[in-house]
XYZ file of C-alpha atoms in Angstrom:
595
model
C -19.518 4.274 -22.070
C -20.441 3.425 -25.611
C -18.133 0.857 -27.152
C -17.901 0.793 -30.922
C -17.380 -2.723 -32.180
C -16.154 -3.108 -35.712
C -16.127 -6.542 -37.251
C -12.910 -6.874 -39.166
C -12.590 -10.406 -40.365
C -15.027 -13.287 -40.419
C -13.299 -16.589 -40.804
C -14.962 -19.585 -42.304
C -13.990 -23.184 -41.838
C -10.319 -22.602 -42.688
C -7.555 -20.136 -41.800
C -5.561 -18.461 -44.605
C -1.965 -19.668 -44.709
C -0.763 -16.046 -44.656
C -1.971 -15.734 -41.051
C -0.006 -17.795 -38.547
C -0.460 -18.201 -34.802
C 2.079 -16.401 -32.640
C 4.080 -18.058 -29.886
C 2.322 -19.352 -26.788
C 0.748 -16.697 -24.603
C 2.134 -15.366 -21.363
C -0.374 -14.294 -18.730
C -1.569 -10.691 -18.972
C -2.727 -8.874 -15.856
C -4.762 -5.671 -15.767
C -7.312 -5.450 -12.944
C -7.296 -9.260 -12.980
C -5.004 -11.800 -14.588
C -5.833 -14.057 -17.515
C -7.816 -17.199 -16.647
C -10.340 -15.487 -14.380
C -13.524 -17.540 -13.924
C -16.409 -16.061 -16.005
C -18.626 -16.480 -12.941
C -16.760 -13.441 -11.567
C -17.452 -11.214 -14.581
C -18.870 -7.826 -13.681
C -21.047 -7.828 -16.791
C -21.775 -10.086 -19.746
C -22.399 -8.937 -23.302
C -22.448 -10.684 -26.659
C -20.646 -8.280 -29.001
C -20.650 -10.416 -32.166
C -22.919 -12.766 -34.078
C -22.436 -16.388 -33.096
C -20.468 -18.740 -35.335
C -22.303 -21.970 -36.200
C -20.194 -25.051 -36.942
C -22.137 -28.125 -37.987
C -24.992 -27.097 -35.737
C -22.783 -26.155 -32.777
C -22.946 -22.533 -31.551
C -19.628 -20.801 -30.827
C -20.181 -17.541 -28.935
C -17.909 -14.714 -27.820
C -18.658 -13.100 -24.433
C -17.197 -9.818 -23.143
C -17.192 -7.813 -19.937
C -16.215 -4.198 -20.533
C -15.826 -3.362 -16.806
C -13.287 -6.169 -16.513
C -11.757 -5.580 -19.931
C -11.906 -9.326 -20.542
C -13.533 -11.863 -22.860
C -14.311 -15.566 -22.955
C -15.760 -18.097 -25.408
C -18.384 -20.826 -25.212
C -19.735 -23.662 -27.349
C -23.271 -25.055 -27.099
C -25.495 -27.663 -28.814
C -22.396 -29.836 -29.061
C -21.237 -33.333 -28.240
C -18.448 -34.721 -26.125
C -15.038 -33.803 -27.539
C -16.099 -30.590 -29.289
C -13.691 -27.808 -28.286
C -13.734 -24.022 -27.878
C -10.970 -21.451 -27.310
C -9.932 -17.838 -27.758
C -7.370 -16.345 -30.104
C -5.757 -13.038 -29.097
C -3.766 -10.805 -31.432
C -1.536 -7.854 -30.504
C -0.917 -6.761 -34.102
C -4.354 -6.257 -35.596
C -4.881 -9.904 -36.489
C -1.690 -10.570 -38.463
C -0.552 -13.084 -35.842
C -2.124 -14.337 -32.661
C -1.804 -16.325 -29.462
C -3.974 -19.351 -30.198
C -5.915 -21.901 -28.202
C -6.242 -19.681 -25.116
C -8.277 -21.463 -22.450
C -9.075 -24.374 -24.777
C -11.823 -26.509 -23.254
C -13.530 -29.657 -24.542
C -17.111 -30.686 -23.850
C -17.108 -33.456 -21.224
C -18.993 -36.685 -21.618
C -22.766 -36.306 -21.240
C -22.544 -32.507 -21.588
C -23.620 -30.377 -24.558
C -21.507 -27.295 -23.949
C -18.547 -25.694 -22.173
C -16.671 -22.393 -21.940
C -13.183 -21.019 -21.592
C -11.824 -18.877 -18.798
C -11.534 -15.082 -19.211
C -8.632 -13.288 -20.926
C -7.661 -9.640 -21.011
C -8.270 -7.513 -24.090
C -5.498 -5.013 -23.400
C -2.091 -5.042 -21.739
C -1.394 -1.582 -20.274
C 1.798 -2.717 -18.556
C 3.291 -3.307 -22.024
C 1.293 -0.545 -23.754
C -0.594 -2.672 -26.261
C -4.139 -3.325 -27.391
C -5.468 -6.694 -28.343
C -8.112 -8.215 -30.561
C -9.873 -11.434 -29.589
C -12.103 -13.967 -31.318
C -13.866 -17.159 -30.288
C -13.001 -20.330 -32.162
C -14.379 -23.840 -32.083
C -13.616 -27.315 -33.389
C -16.713 -29.410 -34.084
C -15.809 -31.638 -37.029
C -14.470 -28.439 -38.582
C -12.718 -25.321 -37.276
C -14.199 -21.815 -37.519
C -13.986 -18.524 -35.651
C -16.037 -15.421 -35.007
C -14.785 -12.033 -36.122
C -12.187 -10.128 -34.147
C -13.533 -7.514 -31.725
C -12.457 -4.166 -30.303
C -10.351 -2.612 -33.055
C -11.834 0.849 -32.410
C -10.922 3.215 -29.581
C -13.446 5.523 -27.951
C -12.581 8.529 -25.789
C -14.354 11.879 -26.195
C -15.480 10.338 -29.483
C -14.732 7.084 -31.271
C -12.258 6.359 -34.027
C -13.243 7.335 -37.548
C -15.277 10.360 -36.533
C -15.162 13.721 -38.302
C -12.566 16.177 -36.925
C -14.082 18.467 -34.319
C -13.621 22.147 -33.591
C -10.130 23.423 -32.917
C -6.911 22.715 -34.753
C -3.553 22.507 -33.011
C -0.450 21.294 -34.818
C 1.989 20.030 -32.183
C 4.893 19.100 -34.474
C 6.390 20.488 -37.654
C 4.911 19.220 -40.929
C 6.903 16.991 -43.212
C 7.279 17.463 -46.971
C 7.432 14.962 -49.788
C 7.838 15.833 -53.476
C 6.374 19.260 -52.831
C 3.511 17.939 -50.729
C 2.995 19.107 -47.131
C 1.840 16.520 -44.585
C 0.477 17.804 -41.272
C -0.620 16.292 -37.989
C -3.671 17.935 -36.398
C -5.438 17.657 -33.032
C -8.961 18.933 -32.469
C -10.220 20.396 -29.210
C -11.321 16.966 -27.978
C -7.813 15.549 -28.308
C -8.604 13.461 -31.400
C -6.036 13.389 -34.185
C -6.216 13.549 -37.956
C -3.733 13.866 -40.808
C -3.898 16.158 -43.810
C -2.001 16.631 -47.073
C -1.653 19.906 -48.993
C -0.396 20.849 -52.472
C -0.999 17.284 -53.573
C -2.393 15.548 -56.609
C -4.805 12.790 -57.514
C -3.892 9.480 -55.894
C -1.661 10.908 -53.183
C -2.353 9.154 -49.880
C -2.507 10.309 -46.266
C -2.912 8.310 -43.028
C -2.190 8.165 -39.295
C -0.034 5.749 -37.335
C -0.933 5.230 -33.667
C 1.427 3.842 -31.044
C 0.764 2.932 -27.423
C 4.461 2.707 -26.504
C 5.658 6.239 -27.320
C 6.387 5.504 -30.968
C 8.525 2.405 -30.464
C 6.014 0.287 -32.399
C 2.507 0.532 -33.813
C 1.381 -3.002 -34.721
C -2.363 -2.392 -34.372
C -2.351 1.234 -35.479
C -0.761 1.430 -38.910
C -2.411 3.236 -41.812
C -5.403 4.469 -39.819
C -7.926 6.346 -41.946
C -5.859 5.971 -45.130
C -7.446 8.097 -47.836
C -6.472 9.416 -51.268
C -6.638 12.818 -52.909
C -9.525 12.834 -55.355
C -9.157 13.692 -59.040
C -9.042 17.447 -59.497
C -8.298 18.093 -55.802
C -5.043 19.090 -54.113
C -5.881 18.350 -50.470
C -7.553 15.742 -48.304
C -7.515 14.539 -44.722
C -8.269 11.441 -42.701
C -11.066 11.039 -40.223
C -10.179 11.593 -36.572
C -8.831 8.967 -34.165
C -8.564 8.807 -30.373
C -5.268 8.731 -28.509
C -6.558 7.428 -25.156
C -8.456 4.199 -24.585
C -10.310 4.563 -21.273
C -12.112 1.250 -21.679
C -8.798 -0.505 -22.208
C -7.074 1.520 -19.461
C -4.502 2.780 -21.950
C -3.209 6.343 -21.689
C -0.542 8.238 -23.581
C -1.256 7.067 -27.113
C 0.987 8.786 -29.654
C 0.189 9.498 -33.294
C 1.973 10.731 -36.384
C 0.796 11.823 -39.825
C 2.185 9.985 -42.856
C 1.716 10.385 -46.588
C 2.760 9.076 -49.999
C 2.931 10.797 -53.368
C 1.055 8.820 -56.019
C 3.958 8.264 -58.377
C 6.442 7.017 -55.774
C 6.479 4.194 -53.229
C 8.314 5.976 -50.443
C 6.420 7.892 -47.796
C 7.196 10.485 -45.159
C 5.915 10.963 -41.603
C 5.862 13.725 -39.019
C 7.267 13.225 -35.532
C 5.143 11.448 -32.947
C 2.965 13.589 -30.681
C 0.290 13.415 -28.009
C -2.544 15.920 -27.655
C -2.969 18.353 -24.789
C -6.519 19.687 -24.659
C -5.206 21.618 -21.672
C -1.740 21.661 -20.140
C -2.995 19.712 -17.140
C -4.750 17.098 -19.299
C -1.659 16.560 -21.440
C 0.654 16.269 -18.438
C -1.743 13.921 -16.615
C -2.119 11.667 -19.663
C 1.665 11.323 -19.901
C 1.862 10.551 -16.162
C -0.813 7.852 -16.378
C 1.080 6.232 -19.252
C 3.604 5.077 -16.640
C 0.987 3.778 -14.192
C 0.672 -0.011 -13.888
C -3.023 -0.777 -13.300
C -2.337 -4.322 -12.143
C 0.194 -3.555 -9.424
C -1.618 -0.211 -9.032
C 1.353 2.090 -8.567
C 4.178 3.688 -10.491
C 6.990 1.149 -10.345
C 9.215 1.305 -8.528
C 9.105 3.894 -5.774
C 6.787 3.815 -2.790
C 6.690 7.374 -1.439
C 7.075 8.841 -4.931
C 3.963 6.906 -5.937
C 2.070 8.546 -3.070
C 3.040 11.954 -4.423
C 2.014 10.849 -7.932
C -1.394 9.791 -6.546
C -1.718 13.261 -5.021
C -0.869 14.918 -8.332
C -3.288 12.678 -10.239
C -6.075 13.448 -7.756
C -5.358 17.173 -7.973
C -5.516 16.952 -11.774
C -8.809 15.053 -11.879
C -7.369 11.608 -12.552
C -9.756 8.737 -13.042
C -11.503 7.632 -9.875
C -11.077 3.993 -10.938
C -7.269 4.227 -10.952
C -7.247 6.029 -7.611
C -9.596 3.436 -6.111
C -7.527 0.552 -7.430
C -4.350 2.059 -5.993
C -6.094 2.209 -2.630
C -7.548 -1.301 -2.771
C -4.357 -3.039 -3.871
C -1.788 -1.194 -1.804
C -3.365 -1.019 1.634
C -2.267 -4.633 2.038
C 1.000 -5.731 3.630
C 4.072 -6.263 1.449
C 7.425 -7.810 2.336
C 10.600 -5.774 2.143
C 11.600 -5.302 -1.488
C 8.091 -5.593 -2.929
C 7.127 -1.929 -2.635
C 10.019 -0.435 -0.695
C 13.285 -1.540 0.812
C 11.225 -1.611 4.013
C 8.320 -3.929 4.666
C 4.927 -2.273 4.235
C 2.854 -3.410 7.187
C -0.638 -2.638 5.915
C -2.497 0.664 5.729
C 0.497 2.194 3.916
C 2.726 2.351 7.002
C 6.337 1.300 7.453
C 9.374 2.129 9.567
C 9.846 5.250 7.391
C 7.533 7.727 9.111
C 7.760 10.260 6.288
C 6.811 7.646 3.687
C 3.718 6.818 5.726
C 2.736 10.475 6.019
C 3.036 11.013 2.255
C 0.357 8.355 1.790
C -1.779 10.070 4.401
C -1.689 13.288 2.387
C -2.386 11.323 -0.794
C -5.646 9.947 0.612
C -6.653 13.392 1.829
C -6.249 14.585 -1.778
C -8.301 11.650 -3.102
C -10.958 12.331 -0.480
C -11.120 15.957 -1.609
C -11.680 14.752 -5.168
C -14.183 11.961 -4.496
C -15.703 12.737 -1.067
C -15.557 9.000 -0.398
C -15.220 8.678 3.405
C -13.027 5.578 3.248
C -10.129 7.725 2.040
C -10.464 10.137 4.948
C -10.672 7.179 7.325
C -7.450 5.790 5.881
C -5.701 9.156 6.161
C -6.744 9.273 9.816
C -5.384 5.769 10.428
C -2.047 6.789 8.933
C -1.983 10.049 10.890
C -2.518 8.173 14.149
C 0.483 6.018 13.307
C 2.614 9.073 12.542
C 1.438 10.793 15.728
C 2.892 7.899 17.691
C 6.329 9.280 16.822
C 5.686 12.800 18.099
C 8.114 13.027 21.014
C 8.383 15.926 23.461
C 11.285 14.209 25.209
C 13.626 15.288 22.408
C 13.824 18.928 21.217
C 10.512 19.613 22.974
C 8.508 17.939 20.225
C 8.612 17.029 16.585
C 8.157 13.718 14.780
C 10.976 11.218 14.399
C 12.003 10.457 10.824
C 12.137 6.697 11.340
C 11.048 4.060 13.793
C 14.575 3.874 15.212
C 14.186 7.515 16.305
C 17.526 8.650 14.932
C 16.653 12.032 13.357
C 14.169 14.869 13.630
C 13.940 16.628 10.307
C 11.955 19.126 8.317
C 10.113 16.687 6.075
C 8.412 14.793 8.904
C 7.629 18.083 10.671
C 6.029 19.596 7.579
C 4.129 16.440 6.686
C 2.722 16.048 10.183
C 1.667 19.683 10.327
C -0.136 19.589 6.969
C -1.730 16.213 7.692
C -3.054 17.060 11.149
C -4.424 20.440 10.060
C -6.007 18.830 6.978
C -7.799 16.266 9.123
C -9.113 18.933 11.469
C -10.515 20.839 8.495
C -12.304 17.733 7.184
C -13.358 15.648 10.205
C -16.682 16.956 11.461
C -16.607 18.095 15.075
C -12.895 17.394 15.489
C -11.198 18.538 18.664
C -8.141 16.270 18.616
C -6.418 16.948 15.305
C -6.831 20.698 15.526
C -4.961 20.860 18.830
C -2.242 18.554 17.511
C -1.880 20.762 14.432
C -1.537 23.910 16.506
C 1.081 22.283 18.726
C 2.948 21.100 15.623
C 2.810 24.538 13.998
C 4.101 26.344 17.060
C 6.880 23.806 17.456
C 7.843 24.094 13.776
C 8.145 27.876 13.946
C 10.288 27.734 17.092
C 12.308 24.598 16.347
C 15.222 26.273 14.605
C 14.521 24.489 11.301
C 14.031 27.881 9.593
C 17.335 29.702 9.161
C 18.040 33.432 9.205
C 17.365 33.665 5.448
C 13.853 32.310 5.863
C 14.774 28.933 4.349
C 14.105 25.501 5.839
C 17.204 23.390 6.361
C 17.019 19.608 6.298
C 16.843 18.925 10.028
C 18.135 19.270 13.559
C 21.323 18.103 15.217
C 21.339 15.761 18.190
C 21.548 18.892 20.324
C 18.372 20.252 18.634
C 20.082 22.991 16.587
C 19.621 23.694 12.876
C 22.048 21.331 11.158
C 22.716 23.652 8.225
C 22.144 20.856 5.714
C 20.665 21.318 2.245
C 17.625 23.509 1.707
C 15.332 21.313 -0.364
C 12.362 22.917 -2.099
C 9.914 20.292 -0.801
C 10.738 21.150 2.807
C 10.092 24.808 2.030
C 6.815 23.843 0.355
C 5.640 21.621 3.196
C 6.285 24.466 5.622
C 4.145 26.751 3.469
C 1.417 24.138 3.080
C 1.336 23.174 6.739
C 1.164 26.729 8.041
C -1.436 27.665 5.437
C -3.692 24.758 6.425
C -3.195 25.646 10.086
C -4.328 29.202 9.321
C -7.446 27.737 7.708
C -8.014 25.669 10.836
C -7.517 28.475 13.345
C -7.881 31.802 11.576
C -4.695 32.971 13.329
C -3.039 35.515 11.025
C 0.498 34.842 12.241
C 0.426 31.387 10.676
C -0.480 32.816 7.272
C 2.179 35.517 7.675
C 4.771 32.831 8.381
C 3.719 30.880 5.298
C 4.155 34.022 3.195
C 7.635 34.626 4.620
C 8.659 31.130 3.532
C 7.200 31.722 0.086
C 8.935 35.085 -0.297
C 12.279 33.603 0.760
C 11.910 30.804 -1.793
C 11.141 33.195 -4.650
C 14.194 35.280 -3.731
C 16.713 32.517 -3.018
C 15.653 29.220 -4.653
C 15.318 30.456 -8.236
C 17.416 31.250 -11.273
C 15.992 33.784 -13.706
C 12.728 33.582 -11.782
C 12.399 29.800 -12.285
C 12.549 27.391 -9.355
C 15.685 25.248 -9.175
C 16.773 22.428 -6.916
C 20.345 22.512 -5.682
C 20.958 19.204 -7.469
C 19.768 20.419 -10.899
C 22.301 23.185 -11.324
C 25.578 22.992 -13.227
C 26.517 19.482 -14.289
C 24.780 17.810 -11.354
C 21.744 15.578 -11.449
C 18.978 14.783 -8.987
C 18.300 11.333 -7.602
C 14.935 9.617 -7.831
C 13.701 11.211 -4.603
C 14.816 14.728 -5.468
C 13.125 14.657 -8.884
C 9.747 15.346 -7.271
C 10.759 18.033 -4.793
C 9.939 21.119 -6.881
C 6.462 19.861 -7.739
C 5.684 19.386 -4.051
C 6.794 22.950 -3.418
C 4.555 24.238 -6.228
C 1.539 22.304 -4.955
C 1.610 24.195 -1.683
C 2.831 27.465 -3.172
C -0.106 27.332 -5.588
C -2.438 26.679 -2.650
C -1.055 29.812 -1.005
C -1.479 31.841 -4.196
C -5.130 30.807 -4.387
C -5.800 31.412 -0.698
C -4.254 34.890 -0.662
C -5.151 36.029 -4.174
C -1.649 37.522 -4.382
C -0.858 38.752 -7.896
C 2.840 38.252 -7.143
C 2.362 34.628 -6.187
C 0.082 33.979 -9.141
C 2.645 35.477 -11.524
C 5.393 33.310 -10.044
C 3.279 30.168 -10.411
C 2.442 31.096 -14.000
C 6.112 31.656 -14.798
C 6.980 28.134 -13.651
C 4.265 26.562 -15.790
C 5.132 28.685 -18.829
C 8.836 27.925 -18.493
C 8.484 24.162 -18.302
C 5.768 23.983 -20.969
C 7.897 25.948 -23.425
C 11.360 24.691 -22.514
C 11.107 21.350 -20.738
C 8.352 19.465 -22.583
C 8.591 17.317 -25.697
C 5.907 16.535 -28.281
C 4.705 13.631 -26.136
C 4.079 16.090 -23.252
C 6.859 14.551 -21.165
C 8.308 16.994 -18.630
C 11.855 16.814 -17.333
C 13.651 17.671 -14.120
C 15.078 21.034 -15.234
C 12.162 23.324 -15.959
C 14.179 25.541 -18.299
C 15.278 22.479 -20.273
C 18.991 22.889 -19.646
C 21.298 19.894 -19.742
C 21.941 17.433 -18.265
C 18.258 16.695 -17.913
C 16.219 13.605 -17.146
C 12.596 12.685 -17.755
C 10.553 10.001 -16.001
C 7.246 9.641 -14.168
C 8.632 11.375 -11.091
C 9.595 14.479 -13.044
C 6.233 14.203 -14.808
C 4.276 14.281 -11.543
C 6.414 17.209 -10.399
C 5.770 19.162 -13.590
C 2.057 18.371 -13.415
C 1.836 19.977 -9.973
C 3.567 23.083 -11.331
C 1.045 23.267 -14.171
C -1.829 22.885 -11.714
C -0.438 25.599 -9.440
C -0.799 28.068 -12.305
C -4.334 26.953 -13.119
């Protein structure tokens, strides 16, 4: 990826008194934490001219794959020092003396350790510079003020013009925010006069602050003109692993000091791209999950993979989280390695997640991991109780619909992907036959929560995700076997859901009706249903199913999405409503089902 480096400020042998160092730095972690040894850098580049201080050479080094930088000093004498400064507000203040190192006796040079250039966990971008003290203090320029996505900052607006928020007016002027078809933003002013100004603000924390993105592209209306616009700026920073950047258009009339700004907005080149960008805003690339829910993160991984999320984020999630974690670190249960725990359903969700990532990447390690998880889950298939079915937990206290549906979908998925398989296909067929005859499906064609100790339908809540897993499992089993009765059963579940789990044709969870609210688990249920319902719509080509899927996506995009593309729990936007990364992943799956 091309990185545009703009040199903002070259400092000489003194620092202006108007610029003061910030408080001492706290460690920043992205893919690695601050103070990584430069010997471990994935790449080394020299993005700026060296700074020479009394014959000593101060050099800035960067590694774009790591998103980190370090400094060195050469041709020096013992006692000469080198360090990094890092600023989170465009160079107004900075964390100084990062990694300060002095040349040892009998040496002529030294270097600092590596420091991160961005901080996605706190939604901020940094600038860094190398500084040295060799009988005088001087620094290189700051680096990395520009953002590059489909194009880099300060490019001409491209084709397409969407206006996601209402314009604002000021003394008869109209100020508009625009997005082009690439997702880059620009600001324009109309009905203005000479000297009127227009600019963009860019925020990485949903408009709470914009320390390194104020007055971007500021330009003035020329004499004799009534309109002008800024150049275009990016709202994602893939190099810096920052998603979900928000922008607003601001302007000032020449004769007055006050300005006016539009609301903040994020682009959506497509519905899926906008929803995915907002989901990834909540992802922590260092801990490599969506804090703080273990099985919900597995479902978010699935949604991100379905939507074409970045392979790097998916790979990092895999690499970091297949380790063991004590109770309380990822879940209330201990995670014992390979994504398994005493919660059998939680383990199976991760199995399905790695199947989805395998489908996206075709990297065999993900299919191998899904198989490892499935073998663990299979260990809890028990014919000694209810003739079969998978226990919900290691204590074997409950046989329920979620573990049954997960096991069915997972086993059938493995059969359809593992070359020459004879084991998983038979297990899937056994699981499908058991599911259809278990009593979990009631007389209305809906899947209740589980079975009683006497193996009867317990009549507990019909959750949409159980209905969806039944559809998805039977559909995948049909793919594995070609047996029409499995597809017919999946369609019966889908038809029952459309008739009985909707209001005004829009899917509802029992907890998001009236004045109720859904808990953190239930927030993702409808999206899981739509993932498998959409799979059925594609497999059958049913116009009815396609229309239903489209209605869900249209409803939530029009009624349950804000200008930052955040999607809530109630897809018609009724109150009380809640919005977080779980509801975002759920809404993303609904959007994908229509696509």
